[in-house]
GROMACS .gro file of C-alpha atoms in nm:
model
  371
    1MET     CA    1  -2.363   1.140  -2.479
    2THR     CA    2  -1.986   1.157  -2.526
    3SER     CA    3  -1.783   0.873  -2.370
    4ILE     CA    4  -1.416   0.858  -2.282
    5ASP     CA    5  -1.347   0.648  -2.589
    6ASP     CA    6  -1.498   0.923  -2.807
    7LEU     CA    7  -1.225   1.159  -2.689
    8PRO     CA    8  -0.871   1.175  -2.832
    9VAL     CA    9  -0.725   0.994  -2.529
   10ARG     CA   10  -0.411   0.783  -2.551
   11ASP     CA   11  -0.470   0.436  -2.692
   12GLU     CA   12  -0.349   0.255  -2.379
   13LEU     CA   13  -0.620   0.429  -2.173
   14ARG     CA   14  -0.910   0.319  -2.392
   15GLY     CA   15  -1.140   0.064  -2.233
   16GLN     CA   16  -0.984   0.109  -1.890
   17SER     CA   17  -1.162   0.180  -1.561
   18PRO     CA   18  -1.041   0.412  -1.286
   19TYR     CA   19  -0.924   0.265  -0.957
   20GLY     CA   20  -1.183   0.262  -0.685
   21ALA     CA   21  -1.358   0.066  -0.412
   22PRO     CA   22  -1.726   0.098  -0.316
   23GLN     CA   23  -1.788   0.380  -0.068
   24LEU     CA   24  -2.117   0.276   0.088
   25ASP     CA   25  -2.292   0.406   0.398
   26VAL     CA   26  -2.304   0.088   0.608
   27PRO     CA   27  -2.245   0.029   0.981
   28VAL     CA   28  -1.916  -0.161   0.934
   29ARG     CA   29  -1.671  -0.070   0.656
   30LEU     CA   30  -1.387  -0.319   0.626
   31ASN     CA   31  -1.303  -0.293   0.256
   32THR     CA   32  -1.022  -0.038   0.207
   33ASN     CA   33  -0.761  -0.137   0.468
   34GLU     CA   34  -0.809   0.181   0.667
   35ASN     CA   35  -0.699   0.201   1.028
   36PRO     CA   36  -1.030   0.200   1.222
   37TYR     CA   37  -0.903   0.401   1.519
   38PRO     CA   38  -0.955   0.779   1.508
   39LEU     CA   39  -0.650   0.989   1.585
   40PRO     CA   40  -0.606   1.047   1.960
   41GLU     CA   41  -0.724   1.381   2.090
   42ALA     CA   42  -0.373   1.489   2.191
   43LEU     CA   43  -0.258   1.440   1.830
   44VAL     CA   44  -0.560   1.627   1.695
   45GLU     CA   45  -0.468   1.919   1.919
   46ARG     CA   46  -0.106   1.907   1.805
   47ILE     CA   47  -0.215   1.902   1.439
   48THR     CA   48  -0.430   2.207   1.511
   49GLU     CA   49  -0.133   2.389   1.662
   50ARG     CA   50   0.101   2.307   1.374
   51VAL     CA   51  -0.156   2.387   1.105
   52ARG     CA   52  -0.243   2.715   1.277
   53GLU     CA   53   0.124   2.814   1.263
   54ALA     CA   54   0.150   2.705   0.899
   55ALA     CA   55  -0.163   2.905   0.815
   56ARG     CA   56   0.013   3.225   0.916
   57HIS     CA   57   0.246   3.178   0.620
   58LEU     CA   58   0.012   3.044   0.351
   59ASN     CA   59   0.082   3.354   0.143
   60ARG     CA   60   0.425   3.196   0.082
   61TYR     CA   61   0.507   2.872  -0.096
   62PRO     CA   62   0.586   2.573   0.130
   63ASP     CA   63   0.932   2.428   0.172
   64ARG     CA   64   0.979   2.285  -0.176
   65ASN     CA   65   1.200   2.000  -0.056
   66ALA     CA   66   1.016   1.927   0.273
   67VAL     CA   67   1.350   1.908   0.455
   68GLU     CA   68   1.214   1.898   0.811
   69LEU     CA   69   0.956   1.633   0.724
   70ARG     CA   70   1.209   1.415   0.541
   71THR     CA   71   1.447   1.444   0.836
   72GLU     CA   72   1.179   1.330   1.081
   73LEU     CA   73   1.069   1.045   0.852
   74ALA     CA   74   1.432   0.932   0.838
   75LYS     CA   75   1.446   0.928   1.219
   76TYR     CA   76   1.130   0.716   1.229
   77LEU     CA   77   1.271   0.469   0.976
   78THR     CA   78   1.602   0.448   1.162
   79ARG     CA   79   1.427   0.378   1.491
   80THR     CA   80   1.180   0.120   1.361
   81GLY     CA   81   1.332  -0.022   1.043
   82GLY     CA   82   1.656  -0.174   1.167
   83HIS     CA   83   1.874   0.038   0.939
   84PRO     CA   84   2.014   0.393   0.965
   85VAL     CA   85   1.851   0.633   0.720
   86THR     CA   86   1.931   1.001   0.660
   87GLY     CA   87   1.703   1.277   0.540
   88GLU     CA   88   1.892   1.284   0.209
   89GLN     CA   89   1.774   0.924   0.150
   90VAL     CA   90   1.405   1.003   0.200
   91TRP     CA   91   1.151   1.155  -0.036
   92ALA     CA   92   0.785   1.234   0.041
   93ALA     CA   93   0.481   1.295  -0.179
   94ASN     CA   94   0.102   1.305  -0.175
   95GLY     CA   95   0.041   0.941  -0.089
   96SER     CA   96   0.244   0.639  -0.190
   97ASN     CA   97   0.066   0.644  -0.526
   98GLU     CA   98   0.232   0.975  -0.612
   99VAL     CA   99   0.561   0.828  -0.493
  100ILE     CA  100   0.514   0.541  -0.740
  101GLN     CA  101   0.408   0.780  -1.012
  102GLN     CA  102   0.719   0.993  -0.968
  103LEU     CA  103   0.943   0.687  -0.971
  104LEU     CA  104   0.782   0.561  -1.293
  105GLN     CA  105   0.804   0.905  -1.451
  106THR     CA  106   1.175   0.901  -1.372
  107PHE     CA  107   1.272   0.540  -1.441
  108GLY     CA  108   0.986   0.414  -1.662
  109GLY     CA  109   0.796   0.587  -1.938
  110PRO     CA  110   0.745   0.532  -2.312
  111GLY     CA  111   0.962   0.256  -2.451
  112ARG     CA  112   1.031   0.116  -2.105
  113THR     CA  113   0.875  -0.170  -1.908
  114ALA     CA  114   0.781  -0.253  -1.551
  115ILE     CA  115   0.703  -0.593  -1.398
  116GLY     CA  116   0.499  -0.690  -1.093
  117PHE     CA  117   0.393  -1.027  -0.961
  118GLU     CA  118   0.018  -1.073  -0.984
  119PRO     CA  119  -0.213  -1.059  -0.804
  120SER     CA  120  -0.071  -0.754  -0.633
  121TYR     CA  121  -0.150  -0.387  -0.577
  122SER     CA  122  -0.365  -0.290  -0.874
  123MET     CA  123  -0.241   0.069  -0.880
  124HIS     CA  124   0.106  -0.039  -0.993
  125PRO     CA  125  -0.006  -0.134  -1.347
  126LEU     CA  126  -0.252   0.155  -1.356
  127ILE     CA  127   0.017   0.410  -1.276
  128ALA     CA  128   0.252   0.237  -1.518
  129ARG     CA  129  -0.008   0.274  -1.791
  130GLY     CA  130  -0.063   0.637  -1.697
  131THR     CA  131   0.307   0.711  -1.736
  132GLY     CA  132   0.334   0.530  -2.068
  133THR     CA  133   0.527   0.239  -1.917
  134ASP     CA  134   0.451  -0.106  -2.060
  135TRP     CA  135   0.336  -0.350  -1.790
  136ILE     CA  136   0.437  -0.716  -1.755
  137ASP     CA  137   0.251  -0.963  -1.530
  138GLY     CA  138   0.497  -1.175  -1.335
  139PRO     CA  139   0.407  -1.513  -1.182
  140ARG     CA  140   0.293  -1.611  -0.833
  141GLU     CA  141   0.241  -1.957  -0.690
  142PRO     CA  142  -0.113  -2.095  -0.633
  143ASP     CA  143  -0.078  -2.009  -0.262
  144PHE     CA  144   0.013  -1.649  -0.365
  145THR     CA  145   0.374  -1.676  -0.250
  146LEU     CA  146   0.656  -1.551  -0.472
  147ASP     CA  147   0.877  -1.832  -0.598
  148THR     CA  148   1.233  -1.701  -0.610
  149GLN     CA  149   1.345  -1.897  -0.915
  150ALA     CA  150   1.031  -1.813  -1.113
  151ALA     CA  151   1.065  -1.444  -1.030
  152VAL     CA  152   1.432  -1.443  -1.129
  153ARG     CA  153   1.348  -1.617  -1.457
  154ALA     CA  154   1.079  -1.359  -1.536
  155VAL     CA  155   1.315  -1.068  -1.469
  156THR     CA  156   1.592  -1.230  -1.670
  157GLU     CA  157   1.359  -1.300  -1.963
  158HIS     CA  158   1.183  -0.964  -1.982
  159ARG     CA  159   1.469  -0.735  -1.872
  160PRO     CA  160   1.233  -0.473  -1.725
  161HIS     CA  161   1.343  -0.122  -1.635
  162VAL     CA  162   1.139  -0.124  -1.309
  163VAL     CA  163   1.052  -0.419  -1.081
  164PHE     CA  164   0.778  -0.408  -0.816
  165ILE     CA  165   0.781  -0.636  -0.512
  166THR     CA  166   0.494  -0.575  -0.270
  167THR     CA  167   0.553  -0.706   0.082
  168PRO     CA  168   0.328  -0.762   0.265
  169ASN     CA  169   0.143  -0.817  -0.060
  170ASN     CA  170  -0.188  -0.646  -0.128
  171PRO     CA  171  -0.445  -0.803  -0.167
  172THR     CA  172  -0.320  -1.141  -0.046
  173GLY     CA  173  -0.136  -1.032   0.271
  174ASN     CA  174   0.169  -1.259   0.254
  175ALA     CA  175   0.525  -1.129   0.298
  176VAL     CA  176   0.823  -1.181   0.066
  177PRO     CA  177   1.148  -1.309   0.227
  178ALA     CA  178   1.459  -1.095   0.212
  179GLU     CA  179   1.650  -1.363   0.022
  180THR     CA  180   1.393  -1.348  -0.259
  181VAL     CA  181   1.428  -0.971  -0.287
  182ARG     CA  182   1.806  -1.002  -0.294
  183ALA     CA  183   1.789  -1.259  -0.573
  184VAL     CA  184   1.544  -1.056  -0.779
  185TYR     CA  185   1.755  -0.743  -0.732
  186GLU     CA  186   2.069  -0.918  -0.855
  187ALA     CA  187   1.882  -1.057  -1.155
  188ALA     CA  188   1.746  -0.710  -1.234
  189GLN     CA  189   2.095  -0.562  -1.232
  190ALA     CA  190   2.235  -0.845  -1.445
  191ALA     CA  191   1.963  -0.810  -1.710
  192ARG     CA  192   2.011  -0.432  -1.722
  193PRO     CA  193   2.054  -0.177  -1.442
  194SER     CA  194   1.692  -0.163  -1.322
  195LEU     CA  195   1.510   0.004  -1.035
  196VAL     CA  196   1.360  -0.241  -0.783
  197ILE     CA  197   1.076  -0.096  -0.574
  198VAL     CA  198   0.983  -0.278  -0.252
  199ASP     CA  199   0.635  -0.155  -0.159
  200GLU     CA  200   0.609  -0.179   0.222
  201ALA     CA  201   0.278   0.002   0.270
  202TYR     CA  202   0.171  -0.254   0.534
  203VAL     CA  203   0.504  -0.348   0.688
  204GLU     CA  204   0.425  -0.215   1.036
  205PHE     CA  205   0.162  -0.490   1.064
  206SER     CA  206   0.404  -0.768   0.966
  207HIS     CA  207   0.519  -1.055   1.185
  208GLY     CA  208   0.866  -1.001   1.039
  209ASP     CA  209   1.107  -0.713   0.985
  210SER     CA  210   1.131  -0.436   0.729
  211LEU     CA  211   1.359  -0.487   0.429
  212LEU     CA  212   1.520  -0.146   0.480
  213PRO     CA  213   1.858  -0.307   0.565
  214LEU     CA  214   1.875  -0.429   0.205
  215LEU     CA  215   1.935  -0.069   0.095
  216ALA     CA  216   2.300  -0.099   0.196
  217GLY     CA  217   2.512  -0.142  -0.117
  218ARG     CA  218   2.209  -0.146  -0.350
  219PRO     CA  219   2.181   0.195  -0.521
  220ASN     CA  220   1.890   0.084  -0.743
  221LEU     CA  221   1.669  -0.036  -0.455
  222VAL     CA  222   1.378   0.171  -0.321
  223VAL     CA  223   1.163   0.097  -0.014
  224SER     CA  224   0.825   0.269  -0.036
  225ARG     CA  225   0.604   0.345   0.267
  226THR     CA  226   0.285   0.530   0.360
  227MET     CA  227   0.133   0.709   0.659
  228SER     CA  228  -0.217   0.597   0.555
  229LYS     CA  229  -0.220   0.262   0.732
  230ALA     CA  230  -0.010   0.232   1.048
  231PHE     CA  231  -0.039   0.604   1.125
  232GLY     CA  232  -0.415   0.599   1.076
  233ALA     CA  233  -0.386   0.895   0.840
  234ALA     CA  234  -0.545   0.783   0.514
  235GLY     CA  235  -0.702   1.129   0.478
  236LEU     CA  236  -0.362   1.298   0.503
  237ARG     CA  237  -0.227   1.150   0.177
  238LEU     CA  238   0.140   1.120   0.270
  239GLY     CA  239   0.366   0.858   0.116
  240TYR     CA  240   0.744   0.839   0.121
  241PHE     CA  241   1.038   0.624   0.020
  242ALA     CA  242   1.394   0.554   0.128
  243ALA     CA  243   1.671   0.494  -0.125
  244ASP     CA  244   2.017   0.604  -0.228
  245PRO     CA  245   2.034   0.989  -0.226
  246ALA     CA  246   2.089   0.981  -0.603
  247VAL     CA  247   1.739   0.830  -0.648
  248VAL     CA  248   1.594   1.116  -0.443
  249ASP     CA  249   1.781   1.364  -0.662
  250ALA     CA  250   1.652   1.193  -0.976
  251VAL     CA  251   1.288   1.202  -0.867
  252GLN     CA  252   1.311   1.576  -0.813
  253LEU     CA  253   1.357   1.611  -1.190
  254VAL     CA  254   0.989   1.519  -1.240
  255ARG     CA  255   0.816   1.627  -0.921
  256LEU     CA  256   0.588   1.926  -0.953
  257PRO     CA  257   0.718   2.237  -0.773
  258TYR     CA  258   0.587   2.279  -0.417
  259HIS     CA  259   0.398   1.951  -0.448
  260LEU     CA  260   0.357   1.904  -0.071
  261SER     CA  261   0.146   2.176   0.085
  262ALA     CA  262   0.248   2.348   0.406
  263VAL     CA  263  -0.064   2.203   0.572
  264THR     CA  264   0.026   1.849   0.467
  265GLN     CA  265   0.380   1.888   0.597
  266ALA     CA  266   0.260   2.034   0.928
  267THR     CA  267   0.006   1.753   0.979
  268ALA     CA  268   0.258   1.480   0.901
  269LEU     CA  269   0.513   1.631   1.140
  270ALA     CA  270   0.253   1.635   1.416
  271ALA     CA  271   0.173   1.268   1.354
  272LEU     CA  272   0.540   1.175   1.375
  273GLU     CA  273   0.551   1.328   1.724
  274HIS     CA  274   0.295   1.065   1.835
  275THR     CA  275   0.453   0.758   1.678
  276ASP     CA  276   0.452   0.547   1.996
  277THR     CA  277   0.079   0.599   2.054
  278LEU     CA  278  -0.009   0.524   1.693
  279LEU     CA  279   0.203   0.208   1.685
  280GLY     CA  280   0.015   0.096   1.995
  281TYR     CA  281  -0.298   0.086   1.781
  282VAL     CA  282  -0.101  -0.119   1.528
  283ASP     CA  283  -0.033  -0.381   1.796
  284GLN     CA  284  -0.406  -0.404   1.865
  285LEU     CA  285  -0.483  -0.445   1.496
  286LYS     CA  286  -0.220  -0.717   1.456
  287SER     CA  287  -0.388  -0.910   1.735
  288GLU     CA  288  -0.730  -0.862   1.576
  289ARG     CA  289  -0.592  -0.965   1.235
  290ASP     CA  290  -0.461  -1.288   1.385
  291ARG     CA  291  -0.797  -1.347   1.552
  292LEU     CA  292  -0.973  -1.312   1.217
  293VAL     CA  293  -0.737  -1.569   1.065
  294THR     CA  294  -0.807  -1.816   1.347
  295GLU     CA  295  -1.184  -1.768   1.341
  296LEU     CA  296  -1.213  -1.791   0.962
  297ARG     CA  297  -1.008  -2.110   0.955
  298ALA     CA  298  -1.229  -2.252   1.228
  299LEU     CA  299  -1.519  -2.190   0.988
  300GLU     CA  300  -1.325  -2.397   0.731
  301TYR     CA  301  -1.251  -2.107   0.498
  302GLU     CA  302  -0.922  -2.104   0.311
  303VAL     CA  303  -0.721  -1.814   0.455
  304THR     CA  304  -0.399  -1.675   0.311
  305VAL     CA  305  -0.123  -1.616   0.566
  306SER     CA  306  -0.136  -1.243   0.641
  307ASP     CA  307   0.132  -0.997   0.747
  308ALA     CA  308  -0.090  -0.699   0.670
  309ASN     CA  309  -0.393  -0.541   0.838
  310PHE     CA  310  -0.632  -0.746   0.624
  311VAL     CA  311  -0.715  -1.109   0.557
  312GLN     CA  312  -0.793  -1.282   0.226
  313PHE     CA  313  -1.041  -1.567   0.262
  314GLY     CA  314  -1.243  -1.808   0.045
  315ARG     CA  315  -1.248  -2.025  -0.145
  316PHE     CA  316  -1.566  -1.967  -0.337
  317GLU     CA  317  -1.657  -2.170  -0.643
  318ASP     CA  318  -1.676  -1.906  -0.916
  319PRO     CA  319  -1.686  -1.527  -0.966
  320ASP     CA  320  -2.064  -1.522  -0.935
  321GLY     CA  321  -2.041  -1.719  -0.610
  322THR     CA  322  -1.774  -1.487  -0.474
  323HIS     CA  323  -1.978  -1.177  -0.544
  324ALA     CA  324  -2.291  -1.342  -0.406
  325VAL     CA  325  -2.116  -1.401  -0.073
  326TRP     CA  326  -1.992  -1.039  -0.079
  327GLN     CA  327  -2.352  -0.924  -0.132
  328ARG     CA  328  -2.487  -1.142   0.150
  329ILE     CA  329  -2.227  -1.003   0.391
  330LEU     CA  330  -2.316  -0.650   0.278
  331GLU     CA  331  -2.684  -0.715   0.344
  332ARG     CA  332  -2.584  -0.773   0.706
  333GLY     CA  333  -2.430  -0.427   0.727
  334VAL     CA  334  -2.065  -0.524   0.670
  335LEU     CA  335  -1.870  -0.407   0.366
  336VAL     CA  336  -1.569  -0.619   0.262
  337ARG     CA  337  -1.373  -0.617  -0.065
  338ASP     CA  338  -1.431  -0.820  -0.377
  339ASN     CA  339  -1.117  -0.714  -0.559
  340GLY     CA  340  -1.099  -0.961  -0.841
  341VAL     CA  341  -0.888  -1.245  -0.702
  342PRO     CA  342  -1.084  -1.548  -0.824
  343GLY     CA  343  -1.258  -1.727  -0.540
  344TYR     CA  344  -1.155  -1.489  -0.261
  345LEU     CA  345  -1.274  -1.188  -0.065
  346ARG     CA  346  -1.066  -0.958   0.155
  347VAL     CA  347  -1.157  -0.812   0.494
  348THR     CA  348  -0.975  -0.534   0.676
  349ALA     CA  349  -0.901  -0.585   1.045
  350GLY     CA  350  -1.124  -0.344   1.234
  351THR     CA  351  -1.203  -0.281   1.597
  352PRO     CA  352  -1.300  -0.585   1.805
  353GLU     CA  353  -1.667  -0.485   1.772
  354GLU     CA  354  -1.641  -0.446   1.393
  355ASN     CA  355  -1.465  -0.780   1.362
  356ASP     CA  356  -1.732  -0.947   1.574
  357ALA     CA  357  -1.999  -0.807   1.339
  358PHE     CA  358  -1.807  -0.941   1.039
  359LEU     CA  359  -1.760  -1.286   1.192
  360ASP     CA  360  -2.127  -1.304   1.286
  361ALA     CA  361  -2.215  -1.215   0.926
  362VAL     CA  362  -1.993  -1.480   0.768
  363ARG     CA  363  -2.121  -1.742   1.011
  364GLU     CA  364  -2.478  -1.662   0.910
  365VAL     CA  365  -2.390  -1.664   0.539
  366LYS     CA  366  -2.209  -1.995   0.567
  367LYS     CA  367  -2.503  -2.147   0.749
  368GLU     CA  368  -2.742  -2.019   0.480
  369LEU     CA  369  -2.529  -2.155   0.197
  370SER     CA  370  -2.492  -2.492   0.369
  371ALA     CA  371  -2.866  -2.533   0.427
   0.00000   0.00000   0.00000
């Protein structure tokens, strides 16, 4: 049977594995950081209305530049992000992964480099590799925080063309202070004019504020967002970013024509009409996330401070031990994530009932392992 490596694929793709998390049919799925609350019925009805109207014109291409959607996203960012944003500063694509891909196609590519601070979102190096951009692993502290001086040294040494800062960080959950981002940005511009991407996929769940205000006076800074998490719309596949209008213009050089379907735009616009309701669910999830932190610490697990909708916990002795705990939790009907951080697992904050099931499972597992 032919394998991938038997094909004439690019050398940097040989031996690699595609991104993915287990999709198992279990009672409680807390492994992919999804919002557990279904969309409210009023929003479902509004989506139906908007999609029905869009369907009447599916014989025509959609708005190539998604002007209405970008305008409404800008209004949302202005209202919630602490910084005025215009539609000309916003770009939208099919999930934040396509946003990252377009940015790397524009500012990375063959002969160019990107740096991220590991462990972090595993799609950043994967997309870099897919766009022919060389990837550099930057340092994190043992507690998974980002040391400002170490990050500045890494940027100064490697002089990357693109810098990724994920805050709140996935998979660890901790946030990066604004002063660190400012310092890294200045170092990136001193080494060579470089694009700095702040990935805020989980920022609505944070105890702190968005870093959108840092856009002022920083033309090479991008703040990336998604509607998958806080908006409870993972199935929609809508990501977006805010930046200087020139960055938006540059990305349009590589975007595929009519990349956002009329149905996607209609659905996203409907969701933006129900922002207050959806952010109410976010408040519930933040409370449940904090409860998970408290309960896991009471069980004497090491828990990373979390500003996201998930919690990283451990510490297990070795990779085999980590996966064994993951398997024991799964056997109790709860799916969490073993995503490769040595000694740790990650659990998504679910509904109170789902979180109770998870906590019951880890209590039973801990008791078994202590016997």
